Amino acid sequence: MGAVAGPEIERLVQLLARLPGLGPRSARRAALHLIKKREALMMPLSSALQVALDKVQVCKTCGNIDTQNPCTVCTDPKRDPSIIVVVADVADLWALERANATQGRYHVLGATLSPLDGVGPQDLTIDALVARAHAAEVHEIILALNATVDGQTTAHYITDLLQDANVKVTRLAHGVPVGGELDYLDEGTLSAAMRQRTLF
């Protein structure tokens, strides 16, 4: 099939197709929608992207992304400085914030250990985490990492490094999700839930 639009529009489609969750067809629909709604959508989006490009930065304390440094979470006086919640990615931090799951502070590793993908300890912010864990006000490190092989390998690696820090190291419970039916759960989830059972 020949080109149906000029190179500028094709470039817009190609760039949109690089976004997670957007394939070529979805990208074409998104591009067409943006072009049709130029005044109401495309111009404000263009402006917002430019502001983000100019102002968004990585927090030097925790690794979150924000327009201020240290970030909004790190400078919030209502946060509990004795708790550091360790996450692999900023998306995980945002998910915990949406759930209002903690009033602690965060530490973003940047990824999880993955020897097959060439991601080693030097590629993560583990050294900075260990340094933060040794601060006098820190009493608990919560490892909020994915329940994958890489996530759990990273959790074990960090736990070993924190042996001499005077902190309690905990992890998220793994098991039956709220509203979940046992019949629909996989065997790994069921066995984890059984191992981590609590008093009723």
PDB file of C-alpha atoms in Angstrom:
ATOM      1  CA  MET A   1       0.000   0.000   0.000  1.00  0.00           C
ATOM      2  CA  GLY A   2       1.314   3.472  -0.925  1.00  0.00           C
ATOM      3  CA  ALA A   3       1.668   6.384   1.467  1.00  0.00           C
ATOM      4  CA  VAL A   4      -1.648   8.041   2.306  1.00  0.00           C
ATOM      5  CA  ALA A   5      -0.152  11.108   4.014  1.00  0.00           C
ATOM      6  CA  GLY A   6       2.915  13.324   3.871  1.00  0.00           C
ATOM      7  CA  PRO A   7       6.184  12.517   5.656  1.00  0.00           C
ATOM      8  CA  GLU A   8       5.364  14.866   8.560  1.00  0.00           C
ATOM      9  CA  ILE A   9       2.200  12.938   9.401  1.00  0.00           C
ATOM     10  CA  GLU A  10       3.961   9.601   8.895  1.00  0.00           C
ATOM     11  CA  ARG A  11       6.664  10.720  11.344  1.00  0.00           C
ATOM     12  CA  LEU A  12       3.993  11.639  13.914  1.00  0.00           C
ATOM     13  CA  VAL A  13       2.446   8.177  13.503  1.00  0.00           C
ATOM     14  CA  GLN A  14       5.844   6.456  13.842  1.00  0.00           C
ATOM     15  CA  LEU A  15       6.673   8.390  17.027  1.00  0.00           C
ATOM     16  CA  LEU A  16       3.270   7.648  18.571  1.00  0.00           C
ATOM     17  CA  ALA A  17       3.715   3.955  17.711  1.00  0.00           C
ATOM     18  CA  ARG A  18       6.785   3.888  19.996  1.00  0.00           C
ATOM     19  CA  LEU A  19       4.617   4.605  23.040  1.00  0.00           C
ATOM     20  CA  PRO A  20       3.757   1.556  25.186  1.00  0.00           C
ATOM     21  CA  GLY A  21       0.309   0.203  24.414  1.00  0.00           C
ATOM     22  CA  LEU A  22       0.116   1.830  20.980  1.00  0.00           C
ATOM     23  CA  GLY A  23       0.600  -0.350  17.915  1.00  0.00           C
ATOM     24  CA  PRO A  24       0.694   1.001  14.339  1.00  0.00           C
ATOM     25  CA  ARG A  25      -3.114   1.066  13.965  1.00  0.00           C
ATOM     26  CA  SER A  26      -3.703   2.739  17.341  1.00  0.00           C
ATOM     27  CA  ALA A  27      -0.963   5.253  16.521  1.00  0.00           C
ATOM     28  CA  ARG A  28      -2.690   6.139  13.232  1.00  0.00           C
ATOM     29  CA  ARG A  29      -5.995   6.666  15.049  1.00  0.00           C
ATOM     30  CA  ALA A  30      -4.281   8.793  17.709  1.00  0.00           C
ATOM     31  CA  ALA A  31      -2.473  10.892  15.079  1.00  0.00           C
ATOM     32  CA  LEU A  32      -5.703  11.456  13.144  1.00  0.00           C
ATOM     33  CA  HIS A  33      -7.509  12.443  16.337  1.00  0.00           C
ATOM     34  CA  LEU A  34      -4.738  14.909  17.263  1.00  0.00           C
ATOM     35  CA  ILE A  35      -4.806  16.478  13.794  1.00  0.00           C
ATOM     36  CA  LYS A  36      -8.596  16.820  13.821  1.00  0.00           C
ATOM     37  CA  LYS A  37      -8.480  18.417  17.309  1.00  0.00           C
ATOM     38  CA  ARG A  38      -5.518  20.670  16.592  1.00  0.00           C
ATOM     39  CA  GLU A  39      -6.688  23.648  18.648  1.00  0.00           C
ATOM     40  CA  ALA A  40      -8.205  21.746  21.581  1.00  0.00           C
ATOM     41  CA  LEU A  41      -5.661  18.922  21.888  1.00  0.00           C
ATOM     42  CA  MET A  42      -2.565  19.065  19.713  1.00  0.00           C
ATOM     43  CA  MET A  43      -1.429  22.578  20.671  1.00  0.00           C
ATOM     44  CA  PRO A  44      -1.852  22.067  24.465  1.00  0.00           C
ATOM     45  CA  LEU A  45      -0.133  18.668  24.167  1.00  0.00           C
ATOM     46  CA  SER A  46       2.760  20.201  22.246  1.00  0.00           C
ATOM     47  CA  SER A  47       3.103  22.888  24.911  1.00  0.00           C
ATOM     48  CA  ALA A  48       2.930  20.335  27.764  1.00  0.00           C
ATOM     49  CA  LEU A  49       5.615  18.187  26.099  1.00  0.00           C
ATOM     50  CA  GLN A  50       7.914  21.218  25.773  1.00  0.00           C
ATOM     51  CA  VAL A  51       7.422  22.146  29.445  1.00  0.00           C
ATOM     52  CA  ALA A  52       8.122  18.537  30.471  1.00  0.00           C
ATOM     53  CA  LEU A  53      11.266  18.516  28.319  1.00  0.00           C
ATOM     54  CA  ASP A  54      12.502  21.730  29.930  1.00  0.00           C
ATOM     55  CA  LYS A  55      11.503  21.178  33.556  1.00  0.00           C
ATOM     56  CA  VAL A  56      11.198  17.472  34.425  1.00  0.00           C
ATOM     57  CA  GLN A  57      14.218  16.037  36.238  1.00  0.00           C
ATOM     58  CA  VAL A  58      15.235  13.006  38.287  1.00  0.00           C
ATOM     59  CA  CYS A  59      15.145  13.493  42.065  1.00  0.00           C
ATOM     60  CA  LYS A  60      18.693  13.317  43.447  1.00  0.00           C
ATOM     61  CA  THR A  61      17.410  11.748  46.680  1.00  0.00           C
ATOM     62  CA  CYS A  62      14.993   8.992  45.617  1.00  0.00           C
ATOM     63  CA  GLY A  63      15.013   8.772  41.802  1.00  0.00           C
ATOM     64  CA  ASN A  64      11.403   9.908  41.286  1.00  0.00           C
ATOM     65  CA  ILE A  65      10.711  12.269  38.381  1.00  0.00           C
ATOM     66  CA  ASP A  66       9.311  15.715  39.106  1.00  0.00           C
ATOM     67  CA  THR A  67       9.668  19.384  38.199  1.00  0.00           C
ATOM     68  CA  GLN A  68      11.475  20.075  41.484  1.00  0.00           C
ATOM     69  CA  ASN A  69      14.591  18.531  43.005  1.00  0.00           C
ATOM     70  CA  PRO A  70      14.334  17.033  45.642  1.00  0.00           C
ATOM     71  CA  CYS A  71      10.894  15.886  44.525  1.00  0.00           C
ATOM     72  CA  THR A  72       7.463  16.603  46.012  1.00  0.00           C
ATOM     73  CA  VAL A  73       7.430  13.287  47.915  1.00  0.00           C
ATOM     74  CA  CYS A  74      10.893  13.809  49.459  1.00  0.00           C
ATOM     75  CA  THR A  75      10.069  17.336  50.608  1.00  0.00           C
ATOM     76  CA  ASP A  76       6.616  16.493  52.011  1.00  0.00           C
ATOM     77  CA  PRO A  77       6.835  17.067  55.805  1.00  0.00           C
ATOM     78  CA  LYS A  78       3.909  14.652  56.397  1.00  0.00           C
ATOM     79  CA  ARG A  79       5.988  11.730  55.110  1.00  0.00           C
ATOM     80  CA  ASP A  80       7.511   9.265  57.577  1.00  0.00           C
ATOM     81  CA  PRO A  81      11.313   9.503  57.187  1.00  0.00           C
ATOM     82  CA  SER A  82      11.799   6.226  59.098  1.00  0.00           C
ATOM     83  CA  ILE A  83      10.372   4.155  56.212  1.00  0.00           C
ATOM     84  CA  ILE A  84      11.909   3.769  52.742  1.00  0.00           C
ATOM     85  CA  VAL A  85       9.855   1.906  50.145  1.00  0.00           C
ATOM     86  CA  VAL A  86      12.093   0.408  47.446  1.00  0.00           C
ATOM     87  CA  VAL A  87      10.606   0.145  43.945  1.00  0.00           C
ATOM     88  CA  ALA A  88      12.096  -0.875  40.610  1.00  0.00           C
ATOM     89  CA  ASP A  89      10.584   1.930  38.560  1.00  0.00           C
ATOM     90  CA  VAL A  90       8.833   5.297  38.850  1.00  0.00           C
ATOM     91  CA  ALA A  91       5.655   3.633  37.505  1.00  0.00           C
ATOM     92  CA  ASP A  92       5.629   1.418  40.634  1.00  0.00           C
ATOM     93  CA  LEU A  93       6.036   4.485  42.859  1.00  0.00           C
ATOM     94  CA  TRP A  94       3.089   6.162  41.121  1.00  0.00           C
ATOM     95  CA  ALA A  95       0.982   2.982  41.496  1.00  0.00           C
ATOM     96  CA  LEU A  96       1.626   2.880  45.268  1.00  0.00           C
ATOM     97  CA  GLU A  97       0.771   6.579  45.516  1.00  0.00           C
ATOM     98  CA  ARG A  98      -2.505   6.063  43.589  1.00  0.00           C
ATOM     99  CA  ALA A  99      -3.409   3.362  46.099  1.00  0.00           C
ATOM    100  CA  ASN A 100      -2.392   5.649  48.991  1.00  0.00           C
ATOM    101  CA  ALA A 101      -0.568   2.559  50.269  1.00  0.00           C
ATOM    102  CA  THR A 102       2.187   4.208  52.329  1.00  0.00           C
ATOM    103  CA  GLN A 103       3.251   7.441  53.973  1.00  0.00           C
ATOM    104  CA  GLY A 104       6.912   6.472  53.781  1.00  0.00           C
ATOM    105  CA  ARG A 105       9.542   7.822  51.431  1.00  0.00           C
ATOM    106  CA  TYR A 106      10.747   6.023  48.304  1.00  0.00           C
ATOM    107  CA  HIS A 107      13.858   4.770  46.575  1.00  0.00           C
ATOM    108  CA  VAL A 108      13.721   4.000  42.831  1.00  0.00           C
ATOM    109  CA  LEU A 109      16.283   1.391  41.727  1.00  0.00           C
ATOM    110  CA  GLY A 110      15.824   2.048  38.000  1.00  0.00           C
ATOM    111  CA  ALA A 111      15.256  -1.645  37.171  1.00  0.00           C
ATOM    112  CA  THR A 112      15.754  -5.083  38.712  1.00  0.00           C
ATOM    113  CA  LEU A 113      18.804  -7.338  38.487  1.00  0.00           C
ATOM    114  CA  SER A 114      18.628  -9.329  35.269  1.00  0.00           C
ATOM    115  CA  PRO A 115      21.822 -11.149  34.231  1.00  0.00           C
ATOM    116  CA  LEU A 116      20.208 -12.327  30.975  1.00  0.00           C
ATOM    117  CA  ASP A 117      19.555  -8.697  29.976  1.00  0.00           C
ATOM    118  CA  GLY A 118      22.965  -7.543  31.207  1.00  0.00           C
ATOM    119  CA  VAL A 119      21.547  -5.569  34.163  1.00  0.00           C
ATOM    120  CA  GLY A 120      23.905  -5.854  37.136  1.00  0.00           C
ATOM    121  CA  PRO A 121      24.163  -4.131  40.543  1.00  0.00           C
ATOM    122  CA  GLN A 122      26.240  -1.307  39.021  1.00  0.00           C
ATOM    123  CA  ASP A 123      23.278  -0.382  36.784  1.00  0.00           C
ATOM    124  CA  LEU A 124      20.936   0.182  39.745  1.00  0.00           C
ATOM    125  CA  THR A 125      20.977   2.760  42.554  1.00  0.00           C
ATOM    126  CA  ILE A 126      21.695   0.102  45.192  1.00  0.00           C
ATOM    127  CA  ASP A 127      24.739   1.878  46.675  1.00  0.00           C
ATOM    128  CA  ALA A 128      22.667   5.017  47.297  1.00  0.00           C
ATOM    129  CA  LEU A 129      19.956   2.874  48.945  1.00  0.00           C
ATOM    130  CA  VAL A 130      22.476   1.236  51.296  1.00  0.00           C
ATOM    131  CA  ALA A 131      23.793   4.686  52.248  1.00  0.00           C
ATOM    132  CA  ARG A 132      20.243   5.935  52.952  1.00  0.00           C
ATOM    133  CA  ALA A 133      19.492   2.798  55.018  1.00  0.00           C
ATOM    134  CA  HIS A 134      22.369   3.658  57.365  1.00  0.00           C
ATOM    135  CA  ALA A 135      20.857   7.058  58.249  1.00  0.00           C
ATOM    136  CA  ALA A 136      19.865   7.270  61.926  1.00  0.00           C
ATOM    137  CA  GLU A 137      16.184   8.087  61.246  1.00  0.00           C
ATOM    138  CA  VAL A 138      15.586   5.070  58.951  1.00  0.00           C
ATOM    139  CA  HIS A 139      14.088   2.036  60.740  1.00  0.00           C
ATOM    140  CA  GLU A 140      12.423   0.012  57.967  1.00  0.00           C
ATOM    141  CA  ILE A 141      13.133  -0.781  54.321  1.00  0.00           C
ATOM    142  CA  ILE A 142      10.088  -2.134  52.460  1.00  0.00           C
ATOM    143  CA  LEU A 143      11.026  -4.047  49.309  1.00  0.00           C
ATOM    144  CA  ALA A 144       8.076  -3.380  46.983  1.00  0.00           C
ATOM    145  CA  LEU A 145       9.492  -5.332  44.053  1.00  0.00           C
ATOM    146  CA  ASN A 146       7.707  -7.484  41.488  1.00  0.00           C
ATOM    147  CA  ALA A 147       7.010 -11.117  42.387  1.00  0.00           C
ATOM    148  CA  THR A 148       9.148 -12.245  39.435  1.00  0.00           C
ATOM    149  CA  VAL A 149      12.441 -14.141  39.465  1.00  0.00           C
ATOM    150  CA  ASP A 150      14.346 -10.891  38.764  1.00  0.00           C
ATOM    151  CA  GLY A 151      12.385  -8.981  41.413  1.00  0.00           C
ATOM    152  CA  GLN A 152      12.996 -11.589  44.086  1.00  0.00           C
ATOM    153  CA  THR A 153      16.684 -11.962  43.136  1.00  0.00           C
ATOM    154  CA  THR A 154      17.043  -8.194  43.576  1.00  0.00           C
ATOM    155  CA  ALA A 155      15.231  -8.341  46.937  1.00  0.00           C
ATOM    156  CA  HIS A 156      17.581 -11.063  48.224  1.00  0.00           C
ATOM    157  CA  TYR A 157      20.649  -9.189  46.971  1.00  0.00           C
ATOM    158  CA  ILE A 158      19.566  -5.977  48.729  1.00  0.00           C
ATOM    159  CA  THR A 159      18.670  -7.851  51.940  1.00  0.00           C
ATOM    160  CA  ASP A 160      22.202  -9.301  52.083  1.00  0.00           C
ATOM    161  CA  LEU A 161      23.729  -5.832  51.659  1.00  0.00           C
ATOM    162  CA  LEU A 162      21.588  -4.425  54.482  1.00  0.00           C
ATOM    163  CA  GLN A 163      22.724  -6.999  57.065  1.00  0.00           C
ATOM    164  CA  ASP A 164      24.848  -4.478  58.975  1.00  0.00           C
ATOM    165  CA  ALA A 165      22.342  -1.612  58.760  1.00  0.00           C
ATOM    166  CA  ASN A 166      20.154  -1.206  61.836  1.00  0.00           C
ATOM    167  CA  VAL A 167      16.913  -1.549  59.867  1.00  0.00           C
ATOM    168  CA  LYS A 168      14.029  -3.987  59.562  1.00  0.00           C
ATOM    169  CA  VAL A 169      13.770  -5.299  55.978  1.00  0.00           C
ATOM    170  CA  THR A 170      10.262  -6.311  54.891  1.00  0.00           C
ATOM    171  CA  ARG A 171       8.602  -7.163  51.586  1.00  0.00           C
ATOM    172  CA  LEU A 172       5.113  -6.970  50.181  1.00  0.00           C
ATOM    173  CA  ALA A 173       2.866  -9.945  50.912  1.00  0.00           C
ATOM    174  CA  HIS A 174       2.216 -12.219  47.947  1.00  0.00           C
ATOM    175  CA  GLY A 175      -1.020 -14.078  47.596  1.00  0.00           C
ATOM    176  CA  VAL A 176      -4.745 -13.914  46.959  1.00  0.00           C
ATOM    177  CA  PRO A 177      -5.739 -10.517  45.506  1.00  0.00           C
ATOM    178  CA  VAL A 178      -8.637  -8.594  47.028  1.00  0.00           C
ATOM    179  CA  GLY A 179     -11.789  -9.854  45.297  1.00  0.00           C
ATOM    180  CA  GLY A 180      -9.921 -12.858  43.894  1.00  0.00           C
ATOM    181  CA  GLU A 181     -11.473 -16.312  43.555  1.00  0.00           C
ATOM    182  CA  LEU A 182      -9.226 -19.263  44.376  1.00  0.00           C
ATOM    183  CA  ASP A 183     -10.338 -21.264  41.347  1.00  0.00           C
ATOM    184  CA  TYR A 184      -8.927 -18.629  38.975  1.00  0.00           C
ATOM    185  CA  LEU A 185      -5.502 -18.216  40.629  1.00  0.00           C
ATOM    186  CA  ASP A 186      -2.302 -19.861  39.456  1.00  0.00           C
ATOM    187  CA  GLU A 187      -0.508 -22.446  41.598  1.00  0.00           C
ATOM    188  CA  GLY A 188       2.390 -20.106  42.494  1.00  0.00           C
ATOM    189  CA  THR A 189       0.028 -17.469  43.889  1.00  0.00           C
ATOM    190  CA  LEU A 190      -1.932 -20.038  45.872  1.00  0.00           C
ATOM    191  CA  SER A 191       1.168 -21.624  47.412  1.00  0.00           C
ATOM    192  CA  ALA A 192       2.596 -18.165  48.298  1.00  0.00           C
ATOM    193  CA  ALA A 193      -0.725 -17.227  49.932  1.00  0.00           C
ATOM    194  CA  MET A 194      -0.744 -20.438  51.947  1.00  0.00           C
ATOM    195  CA  ARG A 195       2.861 -19.911  53.125  1.00  0.00           C
ATOM    196  CA  GLN A 196       2.161 -16.316  54.162  1.00  0.00           C
ATOM    197  CA  ARG A 197      -1.131 -16.959  55.945  1.00  0.00           C
ATOM    198  CA  THR A 198      -1.963 -14.695  58.901  1.00  0.00           C
ATOM    199  CA  LEU A 199      -4.196 -14.839  61.970  1.00  0.00           C
ATOM    200  CA  PHE A 200      -7.873 -14.133  61.253  1.00  0.00           C
TER     201      PHE A 200
END
